[in-house]
Amino acid sequence: MMVQHSHIITVILTLFTPLLISAYDLDINSHDSICHAAKLAADGAWNYYDGFKYGGVIGMFIPPNYWWNSGQTFGGLLDYYKFCDPKNETLKKDIFDGMYSQVGDHFDFVPLNQTKTEGNDDQGVWGMALLEAVERNFTNPKGHTWLKLTENLFNSMNGRWDTKHCGGGLRWQIYKWNNGYNYKNTISNGSLFHIAARLARITGNRTYFDIANKVWKWMDDVGFLGEDTKGNFWLFDGAEIEDDCRKITVLRWSYNYGIVLSGSAYMYNITEDEVWKNRTKEILDASLSFFFHNKIMQETTCVDKDNCNNDQRSFRSLFARGLVLTSLVMPETRSKIMPYLKKSAAGAAASCSGGSDGISCGMDWSKGKWDGVYGLGEQVSALETIMSLIVKEPDPIKHKTTSKTVSKTTLKTTTSKTSSTTSSKTSSKTSSSTSLSRKDPTSTALIIKKNSESHLSTSSLIKFVPFLLQLL
């Protein structure tokens, strides 16, 4: 039986399209080039969306991604819509429906169908996505505003402040039956701090400013903010409540730094207080020193051991967002931050050329091409980093809440035990170095999936070519 030549050519093109696509050469000075690269990352992220599938869940991305990954992703997609494709009504509707679908029965983003997985940190990440909607003046839901929903979410989180253990702070988990309920960590408390600082700037409400101060002071007092033996700033992961948070896990994660860094920058923006200026600069220096190699962003704690789990592979998205927010609300940091983001964005864009779809982004952005690693975390990390080159300062807020506005001169910063920046505690007091998987503190980190698991290798396709050519 003769095989039509056109069918054979189609087969060859289908098989080889991912191999023929070269790495994208990003022009960091071209808005169109940046948006084109961002589209590759955004389209690849949508490939993981459960809401497009028959019987799928609106607002959710497919396993092994958790509910928090959805909030993280929608924050990045919203910026892509705002700055690259603002006339795309379909994109706008998909983002709107995805975000609003997770509002929950009490409009505070605690949906009852997420009780097996939702922690304070998960809710906090969704809060940061809502703040993107607020600061970008995204279309408000009928009968609500994104700002009011953010305040509902904040009140829900802040209501769980626990003074019975470790002198305060949020637990990692919301529900007692979830692993990690007895753990207090930086991501949960750092998210509360970040949201409070941004709401203080948006609303002028003194309460948010005071709570941000309280959270910072508690993290400093308990030792989550610390220094190594050389005096370099550290943000540690967290601690168990059984020993009153005395034994701290000293692991460093990029999203902790990005979230706390930008929260500190917002505090400086609303106070112009040298204390917050110094804090922000110290966190920034530590961030640039630890999470970059040759100015290319990496998740340093796990990447060298090749054991970043699915959550850790997405941390750079919030790190990149935190860096660019810092550069916008505290402009004196921009000249230091942008060279790192520019080089990282170029590397990220070059990596978004793999997989069977030709738009899968990789994890190692130093290779100048796709490295065979793929997943939602890789897509959204690349998206946020690429978009960092063109996002702009937050829009003026159209729908402020009714609250007492305070001037910068009336705001008083609560200082730490040290006179300017961080705690005087050093890492010599800490002893734990056990890695934590987000949903199971005792589990082993998941190994990165390599391309051999679900993508045809280059060598196997090359071996198949002679057979195809004989049929022509």
XYZ file of N, CA and C in Angstrom, residues 216-354:
417
model
N 6.742 41.604 61.315
C 8.196 41.703 61.158
C 8.904 41.493 62.503
N 8.409 42.175 63.517
C 9.047 42.078 64.831
C 8.996 40.651 65.364
N 7.859 39.975 65.147
C 7.772 38.592 65.625
C 8.766 37.690 64.875
N 8.850 37.831 63.559
C 9.797 37.009 62.799
C 11.228 37.272 63.249
N 11.513 38.506 63.595
C 12.842 38.848 64.107
C 13.061 38.260 65.500
N 12.072 38.397 66.371
C 12.204 37.904 67.744
C 12.353 36.382 67.789
N 11.605 35.684 66.957
C 11.627 34.232 66.999
C 12.856 33.669 66.290
N 13.486 34.472 65.440
C 14.718 34.045 64.801
C 14.591 33.607 63.356
N 13.446 33.856 62.734
C 13.323 33.538 61.307
C 14.163 34.504 60.471
N 14.309 35.721 60.952
C 15.264 36.664 60.373
C 16.562 36.493 61.136
N 17.636 36.270 60.431
C 18.880 36.025 61.140
C 20.099 36.398 60.329
N 21.231 36.052 60.869
C 22.500 36.326 60.217
C 23.376 35.090 60.311
N 24.243 34.910 59.319
C 25.222 33.842 59.450
C 26.404 34.340 60.280
N 27.403 33.525 60.410
C 28.532 33.881 61.274
C 29.322 35.064 60.746
N 29.110 35.403 59.456
C 29.808 36.551 58.863
C 28.948 37.806 58.849
N 27.773 37.713 59.444
C 26.896 38.877 59.502
C 26.017 39.055 58.289
N 25.971 38.063 57.370
C 25.126 38.160 56.189
C 23.684 37.802 56.536
N 22.749 38.532 55.942
C 21.332 38.360 56.239
C 20.823 37.005 55.752
N 19.990 36.365 56.566
C 19.334 35.116 56.200
C 17.849 35.217 56.503
N 17.042 34.577 55.666
C 15.647 34.309 55.971
C 15.520 32.795 56.095
N 15.285 32.317 57.309
C 15.212 30.877 57.537
C 13.804 30.363 57.252
N 13.670 29.048 57.139
C 12.409 28.456 56.702
C 11.334 28.466 57.783
N 11.626 27.964 58.989
C 10.607 27.911 60.027
C 11.029 27.031 61.183
N 10.071 26.702 62.053
C 10.386 25.907 63.243
C 9.122 25.254 63.791
N 9.314 24.145 64.515
C 8.214 23.433 65.160
C 7.820 24.147 66.458
N 6.524 24.065 66.799
C 6.046 24.762 67.992
C 6.317 23.972 69.271
N 6.604 22.657 69.158
C 6.766 21.833 70.355
C 7.881 22.329 71.261
N 8.943 22.859 70.658
C 10.034 23.384 71.486
C 10.057 24.914 71.454
N 8.847 25.489 71.250
C 8.695 26.939 71.256
C 9.526 27.607 70.159
N 9.623 26.945 69.017
C 10.317 27.466 67.831
C 11.796 27.746 68.085
N 12.418 26.970 68.960
C 13.840 27.206 69.260
C 14.768 26.528 68.250
N 14.302 25.452 67.642
C 15.139 24.718 66.690
C 14.688 25.066 65.283
N 15.414 25.939 64.644
C 14.978 26.519 63.373
C 15.584 25.778 62.187
N 14.746 25.534 61.197
C 15.212 24.963 59.934
C 15.871 26.075 59.127
N 17.136 25.911 58.808
C 17.917 27.032 58.272
C 17.953 27.070 56.749
N 17.037 26.388 56.096
C 17.015 26.395 54.637
C 16.530 27.742 54.110
N 17.056 28.123 52.940
C 16.685 29.387 52.305
C 15.971 29.124 50.990
N 14.839 29.776 50.793
C 14.061 29.626 49.562
C 13.818 30.994 48.938
N 13.871 31.039 47.622
C 13.828 32.332 46.933
C 12.514 33.066 47.148
N 11.381 32.345 47.200
C 10.120 33.066 47.326
C 9.981 33.745 48.672
N 10.579 33.169 49.717
C 10.586 33.860 51.007
C 11.278 35.213 50.893
N 12.415 35.209 50.234
C 13.177 36.452 50.074
C 12.396 37.461 49.233
N 11.811 37.009 48.128
C 11.081 37.928 47.260
C 9.879 38.552 47.931
N 9.144 37.746 48.700
C 7.931 38.230 49.357
C 8.259 39.208 50.485
N 9.230 38.858 51.310
C 9.599 39.735 52.428
C 10.323 40.979 51.915
N 11.174 40.808 50.915
C 11.875 41.946 50.314
C 10.893 42.993 49.808
N 9.940 42.579 48.994
C 9.002 43.544 48.423
C 8.077 44.121 49.477
N 7.710 43.311 50.492
C 6.927 43.868 51.594
C 7.676 44.968 52.309
N 8.964 44.758 52.516
C 9.798 45.773 53.147
C 9.896 47.026 52.278
N 9.993 46.833 50.970
C 10.055 47.976 50.050
C 8.759 48.791 50.097
N 7.622 48.103 50.191
C 6.348 48.811 50.325
C 6.312 49.606 51.636
N 6.857 49.023 52.693
C 6.896 49.745 53.972
C 7.756 50.997 53.870
N 8.854 50.900 53.152
C 9.688 52.088 52.958
C 8.953 53.118 52.102
N 8.227 52.643 51.098
C 7.496 53.535 50.198
C 6.486 54.385 50.960
N 5.825 53.781 51.962
C 4.782 54.531 52.673
C 5.317 55.297 53.873
N 6.557 55.045 54.279
C 7.095 55.727 55.461
C 8.295 56.617 55.167
N 9.067 56.257 54.129
C 10.358 56.902 53.847
C 11.262 56.860 55.075
N 11.129 55.777 55.828
C 11.885 55.568 57.056
C 13.188 54.855 56.725
N 14.309 55.373 57.193
C 15.613 54.787 56.910
C 15.717 53.346 57.421
N 14.956 53.015 58.454
C 14.976 51.646 58.967
C 14.528 50.668 57.885
N 13.414 50.988 57.221
C 12.913 50.108 56.158
C 13.804 50.170 54.925
N 14.403 51.293 54.680
C 15.343 51.396 53.558
C 16.526 50.463 53.771
N 17.081 50.472 54.957
C 18.226 49.614 55.264
C 17.844 48.138 55.252
N 16.674 47.833 55.775
C 16.221 46.448 55.770
C 16.075 45.935 54.337
N 15.450 46.738 53.520
C 15.226 46.333 52.135
C 16.546 46.115 51.407
N 17.473 47.008 51.593
C 18.762 46.879 50.910
C 19.523 45.640 51.384
N 19.406 45.325 52.664
C 20.125 44.164 53.169
C 19.518 42.858 52.633
N 18.184 42.784 52.590
C 17.547 41.592 52.029
C 17.878 41.473 50.547
N 17.881 42.600 49.843
C 18.198 42.590 48.418
C 19.609 42.072 48.179
N 20.573 42.578 48.916
C 21.956 42.122 48.745
C 22.065 40.617 48.985
N 21.384 40.138 50.021
C 21.421 38.705 50.314
C 20.766 37.906 49.196
N 19.684 38.435 48.626
C 18.979 37.755 47.539
C 19.842 37.628 46.299
N 20.452 38.722 45.912
C 21.269 38.723 44.696
C 22.514 37.866 44.876
N 22.996 37.797 46.095
C 24.206 37.020 46.368
C 23.948 35.522 46.330
N 22.784 35.091 46.855
C 22.561 33.655 47.037
C 21.797 32.984 45.904
N 20.836 33.694 45.300
C 19.933 33.041 44.350
C 20.281 33.303 42.884
N 21.479 33.742 42.617
C 21.923 33.951 41.237
C 23.317 33.366 41.061
N 23.560 32.838 39.880
C 24.908 32.419 39.493
C 25.205 33.068 38.151
N 26.236 33.893 38.113
C 26.529 34.681 36.912
C 25.311 35.496 36.478
N 24.608 36.044 37.451
C 23.422 36.890 37.259
C 22.213 36.135 36.708
N 22.246 34.825 36.719
C 21.099 34.033 36.278
C 20.451 33.384 37.498
N 19.156 33.574 37.612
C 18.402 33.136 38.778
C 18.357 31.614 38.885
N 18.458 31.117 40.127
C 18.350 29.680 40.380
C 17.822 29.453 41.786
N 17.228 28.277 42.014
C 16.763 27.903 43.352
C 17.918 27.176 44.033
N 18.823 27.941 44.589
C 20.140 27.458 44.990
C 20.092 26.303 45.983
N 19.170 26.346 46.929
C 19.157 25.348 47.998
C 18.972 23.925 47.485
N 18.220 23.772 46.391
C 17.964 22.405 45.916
C 18.532 22.114 44.534
N 18.835 23.140 43.746
C 19.182 22.885 42.346
C 20.506 22.155 42.201
N 21.477 22.444 43.049
C 22.785 21.800 42.917
C 22.718 20.304 43.193
N 21.755 19.901 44.009
C 21.593 18.487 44.333
C 20.588 17.808 43.406
N 20.041 18.584 42.454
C 19.093 18.049 41.475
C 17.893 17.400 42.160
N 17.418 17.990 43.244
C 16.293 17.395 43.961
C 15.224 18.405 44.338
N 15.021 19.422 43.499
C 13.940 20.376 43.747
C 12.604 19.677 43.508
N 11.699 19.758 44.473
C 10.399 19.137 44.268
C 9.496 20.056 43.463
N 8.266 19.602 43.216
C 7.379 20.331 42.314
C 7.106 21.750 42.804
N 6.962 21.938 44.103
C 6.739 23.278 44.654
C 7.977 24.157 44.498
N 9.114 23.616 44.865
C 10.355 24.393 44.839
C 10.724 24.842 43.438
N 10.289 24.093 42.454
C 10.577 24.446 41.061
C 9.780 25.652 40.582
N 8.826 26.103 41.392
C 8.028 27.268 41.006
C 8.324 28.497 41.855
N 9.201 28.360 42.846
C 9.442 29.462 43.781
C 9.958 30.724 43.091
N 10.734 30.557 42.022
C 11.336 31.729 41.378
C 10.299 32.680 40.782
N 9.092 32.196 40.543
C 8.065 33.085 40.002
C 7.751 34.198 40.991
N 7.541 33.838 42.264
C 7.257 34.853 43.281
C 8.501 35.645 43.645
N 9.660 35.034 43.499
C 10.919 35.743 43.728
C 11.095 36.845 42.688
N 10.890 36.503 41.416
C 11.017 37.497 40.349
C 9.992 38.616 40.523
N 8.763 38.250 40.877
C 7.732 39.268 41.086
C 8.124 40.195 42.231
N 8.665 39.613 43.309
C 9.093 40.427 44.445
C 10.218 41.375 44.096
N 11.147 40.904 43.281
C 12.262 41.766 42.871
C 11.775 42.953 42.053
N 10.900 42.695 41.089
C 10.469 43.809 40.236
C 9.547 44.759 40.993
N 8.706 44.249 41.899
C 7.894 45.148 42.721
C 8.783 46.057 43.563
N 9.849 45.487 44.097
C 10.804 46.281 44.875
C 11.403 47.389 44.029
N 11.782 47.053 42.803
C 12.407 48.042 41.917
C 11.448 49.159 41.538
N 10.141 48.891 41.598
C 9.150 49.889 41.210
C 8.745 50.794 42.366
N 8.540 50.225 43.555
C 8.088 51.052 44.675
C 9.258 51.651 45.448
N 10.462 51.167 45.165
C 11.670 51.732 45.756
C 12.681 51.914 44.616
N 12.499 52.936 43.780
C 13.244 53.081 42.532
C 14.761 53.103 42.674
N 15.276 53.482 43.837
C 16.726 53.525 43.999
C 17.358 52.140 43.950
N 16.536 51.090 44.008
C 17.073 49.727 43.905
C 17.101 49.216 42.468
N 16.475 49.943 41.565
C 16.254 49.412 40.211
C 17.555 49.164 39.457
N 18.510 50.056 39.578
C 19.766 49.889 38.834
C 20.537 48.658 39.305
N 20.323 48.256 40.537
C 20.991 47.054 41.044
C 20.246 45.786 40.626
N 18.914 45.855 40.627
C 18.104 44.665 40.370
C 18.047 44.290 38.895
N 17.864 45.278 38.009
C 17.524 44.974 36.629
C 18.586 44.190 35.861
N 19.883 44.403 36.053
C 20.852 43.561 35.323
C 20.667 42.074 35.594
N 20.273 41.726 36.812
C 20.033 40.334 37.155
C 18.761 39.815 36.486
N 17.718 40.631 36.484
C 16.477 40.215 35.850
C 16.616 40.149 34.335
N 17.368 41.049 33.751
C 17.543 41.035 32.294
C 18.268 39.774 31.830
N 19.344 39.431 32.505
C 20.093 38.251 32.103
C 19.281 36.988 32.389
N 18.567 36.964 33.483
C 17.726 35.812 33.804
C 16.582 35.675 32.805
N 15.978 36.796 32.419
C 14.875 36.765 31.460
C 15.338 36.233 30.109
N 16.518 36.653 29.677
C 17.053 36.162 28.404
C 17.267 34.654 28.468
N 17.810 34.183 29.581
C 18.011 32.747 29.744
C 16.704 31.983 29.821
N 15.717 32.555 30.538
C 14.416 31.911 30.666
C 13.733 31.810 29.306
N 13.780 32.889 28.524
C 13.154 32.886 27.200
C 13.796 31.839 26.294
N 15.108 31.725 26.351
C 15.804 30.735 25.530
C 15.418 29.312 25.921
N 15.033 29.121 27.164
C 14.676 27.772 27.622
C 13.277 27.360 27.187
N 12.448 28.316 26.761
C 11.039 28.017 26.437
C 10.894 27.535 24.998
N 11.612 26.499 24.643
C 11.604 26.006 23.263
C 11.583 24.479 23.226
N 11.176 23.839 24.312
C 11.261 22.387 24.371
C 9.924 21.704 24.420
